[in-house]
Amino acid sequence: MPDADDRNLLKRAYEAWDARNWPVAAEALEALARRHPEHRHAGVWWYDAALAHKFLRNWARAYELGREAAARAERGTEDPAFWNLGIAATIMGDWATARDAWRGYGLPLADGEGEIVEDLGVTPVRLDPAGRGEVVWARRLCPARAEVLNVPTPESGRRFKEIVVHDGAPNGEREVDGRSFPVFDELLLWRESPLPTTSVQVRAATADDVHALVAVFTERGYGAEPASGVRAICACCSEGSVASDPDHVVHGEQRVSLAAPPEEIPGLLEAWRGGAPEWRSWTPEVPDGESPAGR
């Protein structure tokens, strides 16, 4: 690149990149790519410009520039240009482009039109990574979206059965029964859940009683998350390798987060209590100074 202006523009782009000044980096890289569309590095410039817009959460621009990057990438070689385009196209609702991007990356997807809904197994997802960073288990509907299977804590801002878009780069892992699962960071909430989270206090004599409570809700398509199944760890550890037991609960008194229509919760809890009333009880969480009305 003999032109001094181009060399200065390239230097400016990657100095901004190193400083995480994404707007400047994206602008300079796009300018270079448009000036020299046939340059051997044009695909890299398009990719990095699209990636900078991804970091900015400017999905329309990440989609537009990502198409340029993918057009210059080799199909079937797991080129990340296709993955980033797949994420952006998913968020923009362009399912045809998303399908083509996943296939361009090298992933086998079933034929179809419209929204991609498959069962690609379960994975841990870190909700709100810039905030509390709560990690939940989720069912992958496509390479970029997953449906939350746990009942997140109310503080997480997320709900049971919400669908989130997640990143493609793992950030930590969870090990279950000797198998490792990559943890993906949430990018945004894609579809809200109609099921609010309600917290109650329960007393159960055995772990089986706790599992029975969970079963009462899951059989109806709802969720129940005992506090003893939630493990608090620091952010640094969370982004490493952590052994996990999703089924671990203990008996005794504890908080349980419930995802169900509020008007149905008392009846479901009473059905659970009725199975062993001498050692099962529940009490709704109420503000300080008020009297509980549970069993």
PDB file of C-alpha atoms in Angstrom:
ATOM      1  CA  MET A   1       0.000   0.000   0.000  1.00  0.00           C
ATOM      2  CA  PRO A   2       2.267   2.783  -1.272  1.00  0.00           C
ATOM      3  CA  ASP A   3      -0.095   5.717  -0.652  1.00  0.00           C
ATOM      4  CA  ALA A   4       0.906   7.633   2.480  1.00  0.00           C
ATOM      5  CA  ASP A   5      -2.725   8.499   3.273  1.00  0.00           C
ATOM      6  CA  ASP A   6      -3.650   4.823   3.193  1.00  0.00           C
ATOM      7  CA  ARG A   7      -0.745   3.870   5.444  1.00  0.00           C
ATOM      8  CA  ASN A   8      -1.765   6.565   7.905  1.00  0.00           C
ATOM      9  CA  LEU A   9      -5.370   5.386   7.774  1.00  0.00           C
ATOM     10  CA  LEU A  10      -4.319   1.802   8.455  1.00  0.00           C
ATOM     11  CA  LYS A  11      -2.144   2.908  11.364  1.00  0.00           C
ATOM     12  CA  ARG A  12      -4.992   5.007  12.756  1.00  0.00           C
ATOM     13  CA  ALA A  13      -7.389   2.079  12.449  1.00  0.00           C
ATOM     14  CA  TYR A  14      -5.333  -0.379  14.448  1.00  0.00           C
ATOM     15  CA  GLU A  15      -4.133   2.148  17.013  1.00  0.00           C
ATOM     16  CA  ALA A  16      -7.813   2.824  17.665  1.00  0.00           C
ATOM     17  CA  TRP A  17      -8.412  -0.936  17.762  1.00  0.00           C
ATOM     18  CA  ASP A  18      -5.727  -1.439  20.395  1.00  0.00           C
ATOM     19  CA  ALA A  19      -7.288   1.387  22.404  1.00  0.00           C
ATOM     20  CA  ARG A  20     -10.755  -0.205  21.974  1.00  0.00           C
ATOM     21  CA  ASN A  21     -11.930   2.932  20.258  1.00  0.00           C
ATOM     22  CA  TRP A  22     -14.372   0.960  18.134  1.00  0.00           C
ATOM     23  CA  PRO A  23     -16.074   3.863  16.295  1.00  0.00           C
ATOM     24  CA  VAL A  24     -12.759   5.195  14.961  1.00  0.00           C
ATOM     25  CA  ALA A  25     -11.457   1.721  14.134  1.00  0.00           C
ATOM     26  CA  ALA A  26     -14.645   0.782  12.279  1.00  0.00           C
ATOM     27  CA  GLU A  27     -14.713   4.009  10.271  1.00  0.00           C
ATOM     28  CA  ALA A  28     -11.058   3.774   9.220  1.00  0.00           C
ATOM     29  CA  LEU A  29     -11.222   0.082   8.309  1.00  0.00           C
ATOM     30  CA  GLU A  30     -14.374   0.507   6.266  1.00  0.00           C
ATOM     31  CA  ALA A  31     -12.794   3.460   4.442  1.00  0.00           C
ATOM     32  CA  LEU A  32      -9.773   1.325   3.549  1.00  0.00           C
ATOM     33  CA  ALA A  33     -11.921  -1.545   2.340  1.00  0.00           C
ATOM     34  CA  ARG A  34     -14.037   0.721   0.156  1.00  0.00           C
ATOM     35  CA  ARG A  35     -10.961   2.422  -1.323  1.00  0.00           C
ATOM     36  CA  HIS A  36      -9.287  -0.885  -2.150  1.00  0.00           C
ATOM     37  CA  PRO A  37     -12.004  -3.555  -2.594  1.00  0.00           C
ATOM     38  CA  GLU A  38      -9.622  -5.844  -4.518  1.00  0.00           C
ATOM     39  CA  HIS A  39      -6.730  -5.578  -2.074  1.00  0.00           C
ATOM     40  CA  ARG A  40      -5.610  -8.924  -0.653  1.00  0.00           C
ATOM     41  CA  HIS A  41      -6.401  -7.651   2.862  1.00  0.00           C
ATOM     42  CA  ALA A  42      -9.812  -6.198   1.987  1.00  0.00           C
ATOM     43  CA  GLY A  43     -11.623  -9.192   3.486  1.00  0.00           C
ATOM     44  CA  VAL A  44      -9.764  -8.702   6.765  1.00  0.00           C
ATOM     45  CA  TRP A  45     -10.637  -5.008   6.837  1.00  0.00           C
ATOM     46  CA  TRP A  46     -14.314  -5.735   6.205  1.00  0.00           C
ATOM     47  CA  TYR A  47     -14.270  -8.395   8.910  1.00  0.00           C
ATOM     48  CA  ASP A  48     -12.575  -6.189  11.495  1.00  0.00           C
ATOM     49  CA  ALA A  49     -14.873  -3.262  10.681  1.00  0.00           C
ATOM     50  CA  ALA A  50     -17.918  -5.513  11.131  1.00  0.00           C
ATOM     51  CA  LEU A  51     -16.451  -6.874  14.364  1.00  0.00           C
ATOM     52  CA  ALA A  52     -15.939  -3.349  15.707  1.00  0.00           C
ATOM     53  CA  HIS A  53     -19.624  -2.641  15.067  1.00  0.00           C
ATOM     54  CA  LYS A  54     -20.475  -5.893  16.842  1.00  0.00           C
ATOM     55  CA  PHE A  55     -18.555  -4.651  19.893  1.00  0.00           C
ATOM     56  CA  LEU A  56     -20.576  -1.436  19.620  1.00  0.00           C
ATOM     57  CA  ARG A  57     -23.796  -3.495  19.404  1.00  0.00           C
ATOM     58  CA  ASN A  58     -24.549  -1.684  16.164  1.00  0.00           C
ATOM     59  CA  TRP A  59     -26.157  -4.719  14.599  1.00  0.00           C
ATOM     60  CA  ALA A  60     -27.375  -3.086  11.402  1.00  0.00           C
ATOM     61  CA  ARG A  61     -23.838  -2.032  10.497  1.00  0.00           C
ATOM     62  CA  ALA A  62     -22.334  -5.326  11.709  1.00  0.00           C
ATOM     63  CA  TYR A  63     -24.787  -7.056   9.366  1.00  0.00           C
ATOM     64  CA  GLU A  64     -24.039  -4.804   6.398  1.00  0.00           C
ATOM     65  CA  LEU A  65     -20.260  -4.999   6.696  1.00  0.00           C
ATOM     66  CA  GLY A  66     -20.388  -8.643   7.713  1.00  0.00           C
ATOM     67  CA  ARG A  67     -21.958  -9.489   4.370  1.00  0.00           C
ATOM     68  CA  GLU A  68     -18.985  -7.890   2.648  1.00  0.00           C
ATOM     69  CA  ALA A  69     -16.550  -9.877   4.803  1.00  0.00           C
ATOM     70  CA  ALA A  70     -18.353 -13.182   4.253  1.00  0.00           C
ATOM     71  CA  ALA A  71     -18.443 -12.593   0.494  1.00  0.00           C
ATOM     72  CA  ARG A  72     -14.634 -12.687   0.556  1.00  0.00           C
ATOM     73  CA  ALA A  73     -14.295 -15.680   2.905  1.00  0.00           C
ATOM     74  CA  GLU A  74     -13.830 -19.306   1.885  1.00  0.00           C
ATOM     75  CA  ARG A  75     -16.894 -21.410   2.593  1.00  0.00           C
ATOM     76  CA  GLY A  76     -16.657 -24.543   4.688  1.00  0.00           C
ATOM     77  CA  THR A  77     -13.443 -23.558   6.452  1.00  0.00           C
ATOM     78  CA  GLU A  78     -14.935 -22.286   9.740  1.00  0.00           C
ATOM     79  CA  ASP A  79     -14.057 -18.727   8.808  1.00  0.00           C
ATOM     80  CA  PRO A  80     -15.307 -16.463  11.644  1.00  0.00           C
ATOM     81  CA  ALA A  81     -16.660 -13.970   9.098  1.00  0.00           C
ATOM     82  CA  PHE A  82     -19.578 -16.357   8.564  1.00  0.00           C
ATOM     83  CA  TRP A  83     -20.199 -16.770  12.292  1.00  0.00           C
ATOM     84  CA  ASN A  84     -20.344 -13.046  12.980  1.00  0.00           C
ATOM     85  CA  LEU A  85     -22.621 -12.580   9.979  1.00  0.00           C
ATOM     86  CA  GLY A  86     -24.836 -15.372  11.300  1.00  0.00           C
ATOM     87  CA  ILE A  87     -25.215 -13.565  14.624  1.00  0.00           C
ATOM     88  CA  ALA A  88     -25.943 -10.192  13.013  1.00  0.00           C
ATOM     89  CA  ALA A  89     -28.366 -11.691  10.469  1.00  0.00           C
ATOM     90  CA  THR A  90     -30.198 -13.502  13.291  1.00  0.00           C
ATOM     91  CA  ILE A  91     -30.623 -10.264  15.226  1.00  0.00           C
ATOM     92  CA  MET A  92     -31.773  -8.466  12.079  1.00  0.00           C
ATOM     93  CA  GLY A  93     -34.267 -11.249  11.334  1.00  0.00           C
ATOM     94  CA  ASP A  94     -32.752 -12.182   7.976  1.00  0.00           C
ATOM     95  CA  TRP A  95     -33.118 -15.936   8.343  1.00  0.00           C
ATOM     96  CA  ALA A  96     -32.074 -16.759   4.782  1.00  0.00           C
ATOM     97  CA  THR A  97     -28.757 -14.972   5.275  1.00  0.00           C
ATOM     98  CA  ALA A  98     -28.338 -16.529   8.721  1.00  0.00           C
ATOM     99  CA  ARG A  99     -28.846 -20.047   7.323  1.00  0.00           C
ATOM    100  CA  ASP A 100     -26.410 -19.375   4.514  1.00  0.00           C
ATOM    101  CA  ALA A 101     -23.865 -17.962   6.974  1.00  0.00           C
ATOM    102  CA  TRP A 102     -24.018 -21.029   9.249  1.00  0.00           C
ATOM    103  CA  ARG A 103     -23.620 -23.302   6.246  1.00  0.00           C
ATOM    104  CA  GLY A 104     -20.814 -21.114   4.948  1.00  0.00           C
ATOM    105  CA  TYR A 105     -19.066 -21.596   8.276  1.00  0.00           C
ATOM    106  CA  GLY A 106     -19.472 -25.352   7.864  1.00  0.00           C
ATOM    107  CA  LEU A 107     -22.440 -26.208  10.106  1.00  0.00           C
ATOM    108  CA  PRO A 108     -25.094 -28.642   8.858  1.00  0.00           C
ATOM    109  CA  LEU A 109     -28.556 -27.130   9.230  1.00  0.00           C
ATOM    110  CA  ALA A 110     -31.875 -28.565   8.144  1.00  0.00           C
ATOM    111  CA  ASP A 111     -33.562 -26.969   5.150  1.00  0.00           C
ATOM    112  CA  GLY A 112     -36.294 -24.507   5.926  1.00  0.00           C
ATOM    113  CA  GLU A 113     -37.563 -20.966   5.768  1.00  0.00           C
ATOM    114  CA  GLY A 114     -38.164 -18.366   8.411  1.00  0.00           C
ATOM    115  CA  GLU A 115     -36.988 -18.583  12.007  1.00  0.00           C
ATOM    116  CA  ILE A 116     -34.407 -21.272  12.707  1.00  0.00           C
ATOM    117  CA  VAL A 117     -35.645 -23.570  15.468  1.00  0.00           C
ATOM    118  CA  GLU A 118     -33.616 -26.709  16.063  1.00  0.00           C
ATOM    119  CA  ASP A 119     -32.454 -28.644  19.110  1.00  0.00           C
ATOM    120  CA  LEU A 120     -28.685 -28.305  19.205  1.00  0.00           C
ATOM    121  CA  GLY A 121     -28.318 -29.506  22.792  1.00  0.00           C
ATOM    122  CA  VAL A 122     -27.742 -27.578  25.997  1.00  0.00           C
ATOM    123  CA  THR A 123     -25.061 -25.077  26.897  1.00  0.00           C
ATOM    124  CA  PRO A 124     -24.297 -22.693  29.765  1.00  0.00           C
ATOM    125  CA  VAL A 125     -24.980 -19.028  28.984  1.00  0.00           C
ATOM    126  CA  ARG A 126     -23.742 -16.075  31.024  1.00  0.00           C
ATOM    127  CA  LEU A 127     -26.593 -13.592  31.361  1.00  0.00           C
ATOM    128  CA  ASP A 128     -25.772  -9.882  31.454  1.00  0.00           C
ATOM    129  CA  PRO A 129     -21.983 -10.435  31.364  1.00  0.00           C
ATOM    130  CA  ALA A 130     -21.302  -6.761  32.106  1.00  0.00           C
ATOM    131  CA  GLY A 131     -23.475  -6.970  35.237  1.00  0.00           C
ATOM    132  CA  ARG A 132     -24.077  -9.879  37.619  1.00  0.00           C
ATOM    133  CA  GLY A 133     -22.899 -12.430  35.069  1.00  0.00           C
ATOM    134  CA  GLU A 134     -25.228 -15.208  36.226  1.00  0.00           C
ATOM    135  CA  VAL A 135     -24.595 -18.481  34.362  1.00  0.00           C
ATOM    136  CA  VAL A 136     -27.642 -20.593  33.479  1.00  0.00           C
ATOM    137  CA  TRP A 137     -28.282 -23.659  31.357  1.00  0.00           C
ATOM    138  CA  ALA A 138     -30.041 -23.109  28.065  1.00  0.00           C
ATOM    139  CA  ARG A 139     -31.237 -25.129  25.066  1.00  0.00           C
ATOM    140  CA  ARG A 140     -29.659 -24.011  21.798  1.00  0.00           C
ATOM    141  CA  LEU A 141     -32.237 -23.295  19.104  1.00  0.00           C
ATOM    142  CA  CYS A 142     -29.653 -22.278  16.527  1.00  0.00           C
ATOM    143  CA  PRO A 143     -25.927 -21.497  16.640  1.00  0.00           C
ATOM    144  CA  ALA A 144     -26.653 -18.036  18.100  1.00  0.00           C
ATOM    145  CA  ARG A 145     -29.817 -18.371  20.217  1.00  0.00           C
ATOM    146  CA  ALA A 146     -30.705 -20.355  23.317  1.00  0.00           C
ATOM    147  CA  GLU A 147     -33.776 -20.755  25.516  1.00  0.00           C
ATOM    148  CA  VAL A 148     -33.133 -20.383  29.260  1.00  0.00           C
ATOM    149  CA  LEU A 149     -33.879 -23.634  31.134  1.00  0.00           C
ATOM    150  CA  ASN A 150     -33.130 -22.483  34.699  1.00  0.00           C
ATOM    151  CA  VAL A 151     -35.134 -19.960  36.660  1.00  0.00           C
ATOM    152  CA  PRO A 152     -32.672 -17.055  36.888  1.00  0.00           C
ATOM    153  CA  THR A 153     -32.552 -15.046  40.090  1.00  0.00           C
ATOM    154  CA  PRO A 154     -34.793 -11.967  39.991  1.00  0.00           C
ATOM    155  CA  GLU A 155     -31.656  -9.815  40.253  1.00  0.00           C
ATOM    156  CA  SER A 156     -30.443 -11.119  36.868  1.00  0.00           C
ATOM    157  CA  GLY A 157     -33.213  -9.328  34.980  1.00  0.00           C
ATOM    158  CA  ARG A 158     -33.963 -12.495  33.000  1.00  0.00           C
ATOM    159  CA  ARG A 159     -36.741 -15.082  33.151  1.00  0.00           C
ATOM    160  CA  PHE A 160     -37.304 -18.795  32.631  1.00  0.00           C
ATOM    161  CA  LYS A 161     -37.822 -19.693  28.940  1.00  0.00           C
ATOM    162  CA  GLU A 162     -36.572 -16.372  27.641  1.00  0.00           C
ATOM    163  CA  ILE A 163     -34.558 -16.639  24.441  1.00  0.00           C
ATOM    164  CA  VAL A 164     -31.235 -14.845  24.299  1.00  0.00           C
ATOM    165  CA  VAL A 165     -28.709 -14.285  21.532  1.00  0.00           C
ATOM    166  CA  HIS A 166     -25.262 -15.355  22.664  1.00  0.00           C
ATOM    167  CA  ASP A 167     -21.742 -14.865  21.393  1.00  0.00           C
ATOM    168  CA  GLY A 168     -19.837 -17.557  19.541  1.00  0.00           C
ATOM    169  CA  ALA A 169     -16.546 -17.222  21.440  1.00  0.00           C
ATOM    170  CA  PRO A 170     -16.529 -19.304  24.672  1.00  0.00           C
ATOM    171  CA  ASN A 171     -15.772 -17.480  27.902  1.00  0.00           C
ATOM    172  CA  GLY A 172     -15.193 -20.239  30.437  1.00  0.00           C
ATOM    173  CA  GLU A 173     -16.518 -23.771  30.705  1.00  0.00           C
ATOM    174  CA  ARG A 174     -18.609 -25.976  32.979  1.00  0.00           C
ATOM    175  CA  GLU A 175     -17.806 -29.641  33.565  1.00  0.00           C
ATOM    176  CA  VAL A 176     -20.610 -32.123  34.224  1.00  0.00           C
ATOM    177  CA  ASP A 177     -19.903 -35.831  34.690  1.00  0.00           C
ATOM    178  CA  GLY A 178     -16.542 -35.462  32.976  1.00  0.00           C
ATOM    179  CA  ARG A 179     -17.950 -33.608  29.956  1.00  0.00           C
ATOM    180  CA  SER A 180     -16.998 -29.995  29.274  1.00  0.00           C
ATOM    181  CA  PHE A 181     -19.520 -27.425  28.043  1.00  0.00           C
ATOM    182  CA  PRO A 182     -18.376 -23.995  26.778  1.00  0.00           C
ATOM    183  CA  VAL A 183     -19.952 -20.940  28.420  1.00  0.00           C
ATOM    184  CA  PHE A 184     -21.208 -18.298  25.984  1.00  0.00           C
ATOM    185  CA  ASP A 185     -21.864 -14.680  26.922  1.00  0.00           C
ATOM    186  CA  GLU A 186     -25.309 -13.227  26.272  1.00  0.00           C
ATOM    187  CA  LEU A 187     -25.402 -10.473  23.644  1.00  0.00           C
ATOM    188  CA  LEU A 188     -29.042  -9.449  23.996  1.00  0.00           C
ATOM    189  CA  LEU A 189     -32.526 -10.588  24.938  1.00  0.00           C
ATOM    190  CA  TRP A 190     -34.228 -11.875  21.778  1.00  0.00           C
ATOM    191  CA  ARG A 191     -37.651 -12.921  23.078  1.00  0.00           C
ATOM    192  CA  GLU A 192     -39.202 -12.204  26.475  1.00  0.00           C
ATOM    193  CA  SER A 193     -40.947 -14.809  28.623  1.00  0.00           C
ATOM    194  CA  PRO A 194     -44.489 -14.265  29.919  1.00  0.00           C
ATOM    195  CA  LEU A 195     -43.654 -16.110  33.150  1.00  0.00           C
ATOM    196  CA  PRO A 196     -42.623 -13.812  36.017  1.00  0.00           C
ATOM    197  CA  THR A 197     -40.320 -15.008  38.788  1.00  0.00           C
ATOM    198  CA  THR A 198     -41.838 -15.420  42.260  1.00  0.00           C
ATOM    199  CA  SER A 199     -39.809 -16.345  45.340  1.00  0.00           C
ATOM    200  CA  VAL A 200     -41.082 -18.450  48.244  1.00  0.00           C
ATOM    201  CA  GLN A 201     -39.547 -20.055  51.311  1.00  0.00           C
ATOM    202  CA  VAL A 202     -40.000 -23.809  51.562  1.00  0.00           C
ATOM    203  CA  ARG A 203     -39.162 -26.400  54.185  1.00  0.00           C
ATOM    204  CA  ALA A 204     -38.443 -29.926  52.969  1.00  0.00           C
ATOM    205  CA  ALA A 205     -37.260 -32.890  55.036  1.00  0.00           C
ATOM    206  CA  THR A 206     -35.270 -34.568  52.257  1.00  0.00           C
ATOM    207  CA  ALA A 207     -33.655 -33.777  48.923  1.00  0.00           C
ATOM    208  CA  ASP A 208     -36.334 -35.993  47.337  1.00  0.00           C
ATOM    209  CA  ASP A 209     -38.971 -33.595  48.675  1.00  0.00           C
ATOM    210  CA  VAL A 210     -37.168 -30.745  46.920  1.00  0.00           C
ATOM    211  CA  HIS A 211     -37.009 -32.721  43.677  1.00  0.00           C
ATOM    212  CA  ALA A 212     -40.739 -33.441  44.035  1.00  0.00           C
ATOM    213  CA  LEU A 213     -41.414 -29.708  44.280  1.00  0.00           C
ATOM    214  CA  VAL A 214     -39.426 -29.080  41.114  1.00  0.00           C
ATOM    215  CA  ALA A 215     -41.340 -31.889  39.362  1.00  0.00           C
ATOM    216  CA  VAL A 216     -44.731 -30.343  40.212  1.00  0.00           C
ATOM    217  CA  PHE A 217     -43.757 -27.225  38.274  1.00  0.00           C
ATOM    218  CA  THR A 218     -41.820 -28.821  35.409  1.00  0.00           C
ATOM    219  CA  GLU A 219     -44.712 -31.184  34.644  1.00  0.00           C
ATOM    220  CA  ARG A 220     -46.794 -28.096  33.877  1.00  0.00           C
ATOM    221  CA  GLY A 221     -44.086 -26.542  31.709  1.00  0.00           C
ATOM    222  CA  TYR A 222     -43.093 -24.114  34.474  1.00  0.00           C
ATOM    223  CA  GLY A 223     -39.845 -23.750  36.399  1.00  0.00           C
ATOM    224  CA  ALA A 224     -38.634 -24.078  39.981  1.00  0.00           C
ATOM    225  CA  GLU A 225     -35.089 -23.293  41.113  1.00  0.00           C
ATOM    226  CA  PRO A 226     -34.048 -24.118  44.710  1.00  0.00           C
ATOM    227  CA  ALA A 227     -31.426 -21.798  46.149  1.00  0.00           C
ATOM    228  CA  SER A 228     -29.303 -24.822  47.056  1.00  0.00           C
ATOM    229  CA  GLY A 229     -28.846 -25.469  43.338  1.00  0.00           C
ATOM    230  CA  VAL A 230     -27.367 -22.010  42.798  1.00  0.00           C
ATOM    231  CA  ARG A 231     -23.627 -21.557  43.361  1.00  0.00           C
ATOM    232  CA  ALA A 232     -22.072 -18.117  43.797  1.00  0.00           C
ATOM    233  CA  ILE A 233     -18.522 -17.781  42.461  1.00  0.00           C
ATOM    234  CA  CYS A 234     -16.338 -14.806  41.581  1.00  0.00           C
ATOM    235  CA  ALA A 235     -16.195 -13.464  38.029  1.00  0.00           C
ATOM    236  CA  CYS A 236     -12.609 -14.624  37.548  1.00  0.00           C
ATOM    237  CA  CYS A 237     -13.484 -18.212  38.496  1.00  0.00           C
ATOM    238  CA  SER A 238     -16.683 -18.099  36.442  1.00  0.00           C
ATOM    239  CA  GLU A 239     -14.655 -17.440  33.303  1.00  0.00           C
ATOM    240  CA  GLY A 240     -12.476 -20.485  33.964  1.00  0.00           C
ATOM    241  CA  SER A 241     -13.275 -24.192  34.214  1.00  0.00           C
ATOM    242  CA  VAL A 242     -15.856 -24.984  36.906  1.00  0.00           C
ATOM    243  CA  ALA A 243     -17.228 -28.387  37.897  1.00  0.00           C
ATOM    244  CA  SER A 244     -21.028 -28.206  37.896  1.00  0.00           C
ATOM    245  CA  ASP A 245     -23.875 -30.396  39.134  1.00  0.00           C
ATOM    246  CA  PRO A 246     -27.150 -28.994  37.765  1.00  0.00           C
ATOM    247  CA  ASP A 247     -29.212 -31.475  39.849  1.00  0.00           C
ATOM    248  CA  HIS A 248     -27.608 -30.720  43.222  1.00  0.00           C
ATOM    249  CA  VAL A 249     -30.072 -29.641  45.933  1.00  0.00           C
ATOM    250  CA  VAL A 250     -30.222 -29.995  49.705  1.00  0.00           C
ATOM    251  CA  HIS A 251     -33.101 -30.331  52.127  1.00  0.00           C
ATOM    252  CA  GLY A 252     -34.101 -27.982  54.907  1.00  0.00           C
ATOM    253  CA  GLU A 253     -35.437 -24.444  54.620  1.00  0.00           C
ATOM    254  CA  GLN A 254     -34.480 -22.441  51.578  1.00  0.00           C
ATOM    255  CA  ARG A 255     -35.613 -19.931  48.998  1.00  0.00           C
ATOM    256  CA  VAL A 256     -37.101 -21.290  45.777  1.00  0.00           C
ATOM    257  CA  SER A 257     -37.552 -19.152  42.666  1.00  0.00           C
ATOM    258  CA  LEU A 258     -40.677 -20.110  40.720  1.00  0.00           C
ATOM    259  CA  ALA A 259     -41.539 -19.326  37.110  1.00  0.00           C
ATOM    260  CA  ALA A 260     -45.288 -19.705  36.708  1.00  0.00           C
ATOM    261  CA  PRO A 261     -48.443 -17.568  36.515  1.00  0.00           C
ATOM    262  CA  PRO A 262     -48.694 -16.081  40.031  1.00  0.00           C
ATOM    263  CA  GLU A 263     -52.324 -17.136  40.429  1.00  0.00           C
ATOM    264  CA  GLU A 264     -51.376 -20.809  39.929  1.00  0.00           C
ATOM    265  CA  ILE A 265     -48.463 -20.913  42.352  1.00  0.00           C
ATOM    266  CA  PRO A 266     -50.408 -21.420  45.639  1.00  0.00           C
ATOM    267  CA  GLY A 267     -52.338 -24.357  44.179  1.00  0.00           C
ATOM    268  CA  LEU A 268     -49.208 -26.020  42.863  1.00  0.00           C
ATOM    269  CA  LEU A 269     -47.408 -25.551  46.173  1.00  0.00           C
ATOM    270  CA  GLU A 270     -50.379 -26.967  48.059  1.00  0.00           C
ATOM    271  CA  ALA A 271     -50.398 -29.996  45.763  1.00  0.00           C
ATOM    272  CA  TRP A 272     -46.742 -30.523  46.620  1.00  0.00           C
ATOM    273  CA  ARG A 273     -47.289 -29.999  50.355  1.00  0.00           C
ATOM    274  CA  GLY A 274     -50.232 -32.386  50.337  1.00  0.00           C
ATOM    275  CA  GLY A 275     -47.957 -35.257  49.363  1.00  0.00           C
ATOM    276  CA  ALA A 276     -46.247 -35.140  52.786  1.00  0.00           C
ATOM    277  CA  PRO A 277     -47.800 -32.362  54.915  1.00  0.00           C
ATOM    278  CA  GLU A 278     -45.953 -33.438  58.070  1.00  0.00           C
ATOM    279  CA  TRP A 279     -42.539 -32.433  56.624  1.00  0.00           C
ATOM    280  CA  ARG A 280     -43.267 -30.126  53.697  1.00  0.00           C
ATOM    281  CA  SER A 281     -44.281 -26.477  54.057  1.00  0.00           C
ATOM    282  CA  TRP A 282     -44.041 -23.199  52.176  1.00  0.00           C
ATOM    283  CA  THR A 283     -44.295 -19.503  52.912  1.00  0.00           C
ATOM    284  CA  PRO A 284     -44.424 -16.629  50.413  1.00  0.00           C
ATOM    285  CA  GLU A 285     -41.641 -14.088  50.666  1.00  0.00           C
ATOM    286  CA  VAL A 286     -43.136 -10.856  51.991  1.00  0.00           C
ATOM    287  CA  PRO A 287     -41.699  -7.420  52.822  1.00  0.00           C
ATOM    288  CA  ASP A 288     -40.400  -6.864  56.341  1.00  0.00           C
ATOM    289  CA  GLY A 289     -43.179  -6.080  58.783  1.00  0.00           C
ATOM    290  CA  GLU A 290     -45.900  -8.051  56.976  1.00  0.00           C
ATOM    291  CA  SER A 291     -47.227 -11.449  57.993  1.00  0.00           C
ATOM    292  CA  PRO A 292     -46.710 -14.514  55.791  1.00  0.00           C
ATOM    293  CA  ALA A 293     -49.741 -16.428  54.563  1.00  0.00           C
ATOM    294  CA  GLY A 294     -48.212 -19.758  53.558  1.00  0.00           C
ATOM    295  CA  ARG A 295     -48.458 -23.300  54.897  1.00  0.00           C
TER     296      ARG A 295
END
